[in-house]
């Protein structure tokens, strides 16, 4: 089992930045990938970025490429998502996830069995 705890969400004005953290505990050998997702009420969960913890390879959705950056601290079993140039449309609940998955499926929520509780990001205009 893997436990994931997100933090770092909050309220910012348009153009601002936030840094989200996701700390993993438990059987940290049971996953090779950690991803970040977001979800607005009534909408599907959207894959934003993922990092493969062994080699550090990262992947991004086109919607956030150039604004969001995923990184990791393997010693702390923690993954970060730096959110820059935030816009009101970025308002959502942000989740991290982990599992052992193939690179072609990193953006699919169904690929992950382990999820955090989420952290809210609200961007005002």
C-alpha positions in Angstrom: 0.0 0.0 0.0 1.0 3.6 -0.7 -0.2 6.6 1.0 -0.1 10.0 -0.7 -0.6 13.4 1.0 -0.8 16.6 -1.1 -0.2 20.1 0.2 0.5 23.5 -1.1 -2.8 24.5 -2.6 -4.4 27.9 -1.9 -5.9 31.0 -3.4 -3.9 33.2 -5.7 -4.6 36.0 -8.2 -4.2 35.5 -11.9 -0.5 35.4 -12.9 0.5 34.0 -9.5 2.3 30.8 -8.7 1.9 27.9 -6.3 4.1 24.9 -5.5 2.2 21.7 -4.8 3.8 18.8 -2.9 2.9 15.1 -2.7 4.6 13.1 0.0 4.5 9.3 -0.4 4.8 6.7 2.3 4.3 3.0 2.7 5.5 0.6 0.0 7.4 3.1 -2.1 8.9 0.3 -4.2 5.4 -0.5 -5.6 5.3 2.4 -8.1 7.5 3.7 -10.9 5.4 6.8 -11.8 3.8 9.7 -9.9 1.4 11.9 -11.7 -0.6 15.1 -11.0 -4.2 15.5 -12.0 -6.9 18.1 -11.6 -10.6 18.0 -11.5 -13.4 20.6 -11.6 -16.8 19.8 -10.3 -18.8 17.9 -12.9 -15.8 17.4 -15.2 -13.5 14.5 -15.8 -10.2 14.2 -14.1 -7.4 15.7 -16.3 -3.8 14.4 -16.4 -1.4 17.3 -16.1 2.1 15.8 -15.6 3.9 12.7 -14.6 7.4 11.7 -13.6 9.0 8.3 -13.7 10.8 8.1 -10.4 13.6 5.8 -11.6 15.0 7.9 -14.4 13.3 11.2 -13.7 11.6 11.3 -17.1 8.7 13.7 -17.1 5.7 14.2 -19.3 3.2 17.0 -19.6 -0.2 17.7 -21.0 -0.2 20.3 -23.8 -2.5 22.5 -21.7 0.1 23.1 -19.1 3.4 22.6 -20.9 5.6 25.6 -20.3 3.7 26.8 -17.2 3.8 23.8 -14.9 6.9 21.8 -13.9 7.0 18.5 -12.2 10.1 17.5 -10.1 11.0 15.0 -7.4 13.0 14.5 -4.3 13.7 10.8 -4.2 15.3 11.0 -0.7 12.0 12.4 0.6 9.7 10.3 -1.6 8.1 13.6 -2.6 7.0 14.9 -5.9 6.3 18.6 -6.6 4.3 20.5 -9.2 5.3 24.1 -9.7 2.4 26.1 -11.1 3.3 29.4 -12.8 1.3 32.0 -14.7 -1.9 30.7 -13.1 -5.2 31.6 -14.7 -8.8 31.4 -13.4 -9.3 28.3 -15.6 -6.7 26.5 -13.5 -9.0 26.5 -10.6 -9.7 22.9 -9.6 -8.9 20.3 -7.0 -5.4 18.9 -7.7 -4.5 15.3 -7.0 -1.4 13.3 -7.1 -1.4 9.6 -7.9 1.1 6.7 -8.1 1.4 3.3 -9.6 3.5 1.0 -11.7 2.5 2.0 -15.2 3.6 2.2 -18.8 4.7 5.6 -20.2 2.0 5.7 -22.8 -0.7 5.6 -20.2 0.5 8.2 -17.7 -2.3 10.6 -18.3 -5.1 8.2 -17.7 -6.7 8.2 -14.2 -7.6 4.6 -14.6 -3.8 3.7 -14.7 -3.4 4.6 -11.1 -4.5 2.8 -8.0 -3.0 5.1 -5.4 -4.4 8.6 -4.9 -4.1 11.5 -2.5 -7.0 13.4 -1.0 -6.4 16.4 -3.1 -5.5 20.0 -2.6 -7.7 23.0 -3.8 -6.2 25.6 -6.1 -8.3 28.7 -6.6 -7.2 31.5 -9.0 -9.1 34.8 -9.1 -9.0 37.3 -11.9 
